[in-house]
Coordinates of C-alpha atoms in Angstrom, one line a residue:
M6 CA 2.8 18.2 -14.2
I7 CA -0.4 19.9 -13.1
G8 CA -1.6 21.1 -9.5
A9 CA -4.1 23.2 -7.4
T10 CA -4.1 24.8 -4.0
L11 CA -7.0 24.4 -1.6
E12 CA -7.5 28.2 -2.4
Q13 CA -7.6 27.7 -6.0
A14 CA -10.1 24.9 -5.9
M15 CA -12.3 26.6 -3.9
A16 CA -12.1 29.9 -5.8
A17 CA -13.0 27.9 -9.1
N18 CA -16.3 26.9 -7.5
R19 CA -15.8 23.2 -7.9
V20 CA -17.6 22.3 -5.0
Q21 CA -20.7 19.9 -5.1
S22 CA -22.9 19.3 -2.0
D23 CA -26.2 17.3 -1.2
G24 CA -26.3 19.5 2.1
V25 CA -24.7 16.5 4.2
A26 CA -21.5 15.8 2.3
S27 CA -19.5 17.6 -0.1
A28 CA -16.9 17.1 -3.0
T29 CA -14.3 19.8 -4.2
D30 CA -12.7 19.1 -7.5
F31 CA -9.0 19.8 -7.5
I32 CA -7.7 18.1 -10.6
G33 CA -10.2 16.8 -13.2
E34 CA -13.8 16.8 -12.6
R35 CA -16.0 14.1 -10.7
Q36 CA -18.6 14.3 -13.3
I37 CA -16.8 13.4 -16.4
D38 CA -15.1 10.2 -17.6
S39 CA -11.7 10.9 -19.2
D40 CA -8.1 9.6 -19.3
T41 CA -7.0 12.7 -17.2
P42 CA -6.1 12.3 -13.5
Q43 CA -8.8 13.0 -10.8
A44 CA -8.1 14.5 -7.2
F45 CA -11.1 15.7 -5.1
L46 CA -11.7 16.6 -1.5
V47 CA -14.5 15.0 0.3
R48 CA -16.1 16.5 3.5
A49 CA -18.9 14.9 5.6
G50 CA -20.5 15.6 8.9
A51 CA -21.1 13.7 12.0
G52 CA -22.8 10.0 11.6
H53 CA -22.5 10.3 7.6
V54 CA -22.3 6.9 6.1
I55 CA -20.8 5.8 2.7
P56 CA -22.2 2.1 2.0
G57 CA -19.8 -0.7 0.8
H58 CA -18.8 -0.1 -2.8
F59 CA -16.3 -0.4 -5.4
H60 CA -15.0 1.7 -8.3
A61 CA -13.7 0.6 -11.9
V62 CA -10.2 2.3 -11.2
D63 CA -7.5 2.0 -8.6
Q64 CA -7.3 4.8 -6.1
F65 CA -6.1 6.4 -2.9
Q66 CA -8.0 8.0 0.0
I67 CA -6.0 10.3 2.4
F68 CA -7.6 11.5 5.5
V69 CA -6.8 14.9 6.4
E70 CA -9.5 16.0 8.9
G71 CA -11.8 14.3 11.6
N72 CA -12.4 10.7 12.2
A73 CA -14.1 7.7 10.6
K74 CA -14.4 4.1 10.7
L75 CA -13.6 1.9 7.7
G76 CA -14.8 -1.6 8.6
R77 CA -12.4 -2.5 11.8
F78 CA -10.1 0.3 10.9
E79 CA -9.9 3.8 12.6
L80 CA -9.2 6.5 10.2
H81 CA -7.9 9.8 11.4
P82 CA -5.7 12.6 9.7
G83 CA -2.7 10.8 8.0
S84 CA -4.5 7.6 7.3
I85 CA -4.1 6.1 3.9
H86 CA -6.2 3.8 2.0
Y87 CA -5.5 2.2 -1.4
T88 CA -7.8 -0.1 -3.5
D89 CA -7.4 -1.7 -6.7
A90 CA -10.0 -1.5 -9.3
Y91 CA -12.9 -3.5 -8.5
T92 CA -12.3 -4.0 -4.8
T93 CA -15.1 -3.5 -2.5
Y94 CA -14.6 -1.3 0.7
G95 CA -16.9 0.3 3.2
P96 CA -18.9 1.3 4.9
I97 CA -17.0 4.6 5.8
I98 CA -18.8 5.8 9.0
A99 CA -18.1 9.5 10.3
T100 CA -17.7 9.8 14.0
E101 CA -19.2 13.0 15.8
R102 CA -16.4 15.1 14.3
G103 CA -17.1 14.2 10.9
Y104 CA -14.2 13.8 8.3
A105 CA -12.2 14.9 5.2
Y106 CA -10.2 13.1 3.0
F107 CA -8.8 13.3 -0.6
T108 CA -9.7 10.8 -3.4
L109 CA -6.9 10.2 -5.9
R110 CA -7.2 8.4 -9.1
P111 CA -5.1 8.1 -12.2
V112 CA -7.9 8.7 -14.5
S113 CA -11.2 10.5 -14.0
T114 CA -14.2 8.4 -13.6
T115 CA -18.1 8.6 -12.6
S116 CA -17.8 4.9 -11.7
Y117 CA -19.7 3.7 -8.4
H118 CA -21.1 0.6 -7.8
Q119 CA -22.9 -0.1 -4.5
M120 CA -22.9 -3.4 -2.7
P121 CA -24.6 -5.9 -2.6
A122 CA -26.7 -4.7 -5.7
E123 CA -23.6 -4.8 -8.0
A124 CA -22.2 -8.0 -6.8
K125 CA -23.1 -9.7 -10.4
L126 CA -21.0 -7.2 -12.0
L127 CA -18.2 -7.7 -9.5
R128 CA -18.1 -11.4 -10.2
E129 CA -18.2 -11.0 -13.9
V130 CA -15.2 -8.7 -14.0
R131 CA -13.0 -10.7 -11.8
H132 CA -13.8 -13.7 -13.8
T133 CA -12.8 -12.2 -17.2
S134 CA -10.1 -9.8 -16.2
G135 CA -8.5 -11.8 -13.1
S136 CA -7.9 -8.2 -11.8
K137 CA -6.1 -7.7 -8.4
R138 CA -8.0 -7.1 -5.2
R139 CA -5.8 -5.1 -2.9
M140 CA -6.8 -3.0 -0.1
L141 CA -3.8 -1.4 1.4
M142 CA -3.7 0.6 4.8
G143 CA -1.1 2.9 6.3
E144 CA -0.4 5.8 8.5
V145 CA 1.9 8.8 7.5
G146 CA 2.9 9.2 11.2
E147 CA 4.1 5.7 11.7
A148 CA 6.5 5.5 8.5
A149 CA 10.4 5.1 9.2
E150 CA 12.8 6.9 6.9
A151 CA 14.5 4.6 4.5
A152 CA 16.5 7.6 2.9
A153 CA 16.9 11.1 3.7
G154 CA 13.4 12.7 3.6
I155 CA 11.8 9.6 2.1
A156 CA 9.7 7.1 4.5
P157 CA 7.8 4.3 2.7
I158 CA 4.4 3.8 4.0
F159 CA 3.8 0.8 1.7
A160 CA 5.3 -0.2 -1.3
Q161 CA 4.2 -3.1 -3.8
P162 CA 6.6 -4.6 -6.6
D163 CA 4.3 -3.2 -9.3
G164 CA 5.1 0.4 -8.2
V165 CA 1.8 1.0 -6.1
G166 CA 3.1 2.9 -3.0
A167 CA 2.7 5.5 -0.6
Y168 CA 5.6 7.5 0.9
R169 CA 5.9 10.3 3.5
L170 CA 8.3 13.1 2.0
S171 CA 9.9 15.7 4.1
A172 CA 12.1 18.6 3.7
A173 CA 13.6 21.4 5.7
P174 CA 13.1 25.0 5.0
G175 CA 14.9 25.9 1.7
E176 CA 15.5 22.3 0.7
A177 CA 14.0 20.5 -2.0
L178 CA 11.8 17.3 -1.6
A179 CA 13.6 13.9 -2.8
F180 CA 11.4 11.4 -4.7
P181 CA 11.9 7.7 -4.4
A182 CA 13.2 6.4 -7.9
E183 CA 10.8 3.4 -7.8
A184 CA 7.7 5.7 -8.0
S185 CA 7.9 6.2 -12.0
H186 CA 4.3 5.8 -13.0
G187 CA 1.6 8.3 -12.4
R188 CA 1.6 9.8 -9.0
F189 CA 0.1 12.6 -6.7
L190 CA 1.9 14.9 -4.3
L191 CA -0.3 16.0 -1.1
V192 CA 1.0 18.7 1.1
I193 CA 0.2 17.7 4.6
S194 CA 1.9 20.5 6.6
G195 CA 4.2 23.3 5.7
S196 CA 4.5 24.5 2.2
A197 CA 6.6 24.0 -0.7
E198 CA 7.4 26.3 -3.8
V199 CA 7.0 24.6 -7.3
D200 CA 7.5 26.6 -10.6
G201 CA 6.9 29.8 -8.7
Q202 CA 3.4 28.6 -7.0
V203 CA 3.5 28.1 -3.3
Y204 CA 1.4 25.0 -2.3
G205 CA 0.5 24.8 1.4
P206 CA -1.6 22.1 3.2
K207 CA -4.4 20.4 1.2
S208 CA -2.4 21.2 -2.0
C209 CA -2.4 18.5 -4.6
L210 CA 0.0 18.2 -7.6
W211 CA 0.0 15.3 -10.2
A212 CA 3.0 13.9 -12.3
G213 CA 2.2 11.4 -15.2
E214 CA 4.1 8.2 -16.5
G215 CA 7.6 9.2 -17.1
E216 CA 7.2 12.8 -16.0
A217 CA 9.1 14.2 -13.3
F218 CA 8.1 16.8 -10.7
A219 CA 9.7 20.2 -10.9
P220 CA 11.7 21.0 -7.9
A221 CA 9.6 21.4 -4.6
V222 CA 11.5 23.7 -2.3
A223 CA 10.3 23.9 1.2
G224 CA 9.0 27.1 2.7
E225 CA 10.0 28.7 6.0
E226 CA 8.3 26.1 8.0
G227 CA 9.5 23.0 6.2
V228 CA 7.3 20.7 4.3
V229 CA 5.7 17.3 4.9
A230 CA 3.8 15.6 2.0
V231 CA 2.4 12.3 0.9
L232 CA 3.4 10.9 -2.5
A233 CA 0.8 8.5 -3.7
A234 CA 2.0 6.3 -6.7
F235 CA 0.2 4.1 -9.0
G236 CA 1.4 1.0 -10.9
K237 CA 1.5 1.1 -14.6
Q238 CA -2.0 1.6 -16.0
A239 CA -3.2 -0.7 -18.9
A240 CA -3.0 0.9 -22.2

């Protein structure tokens, strides 16, 4: 299990910026391809546009600040977006408030393929691999609890899912048994202590295939977090 707080990520000078948008590495590095997980925080100002594109890996995007539009979808803090590898999405258009979101991936990749220029590659991959093409959307605030402290936002038969987890002060978060492959825990509000480290809002942790999270005990304000779970990754 690995993790990073917002303060740790900023102190490690992991910010890359082009003057309009920035990305801060929390886990892994955006500029390296590897089999280690990848989590980074993207910030962009008013009117910033990310064109339609796709990546070579499955990923979650969880919005934590501001507002944006993704096609016909309105995005705001608590909006969750999942795409399978080689699934086109976008454009993402910032409103006057700009936005911030976390990108979460089970492996680190520099893959970024803009459409329509990369349409030929997309057709070739889909023809040879038969890859899924899911784009799943959900809202943290709209999920209803199915068990104490566990509210599914969406869940798929192959293990892909997003869950709102919550715990009262001094209590440990409960985790859904079906989320057993690689998964991220992103703290939305409050705090949780894990292995002696306090993780506040915008903190991110990762547990790999078959690995359990260490007990995450809520702080004095309780804790609300999102569990972003991937399906089993190809060997």
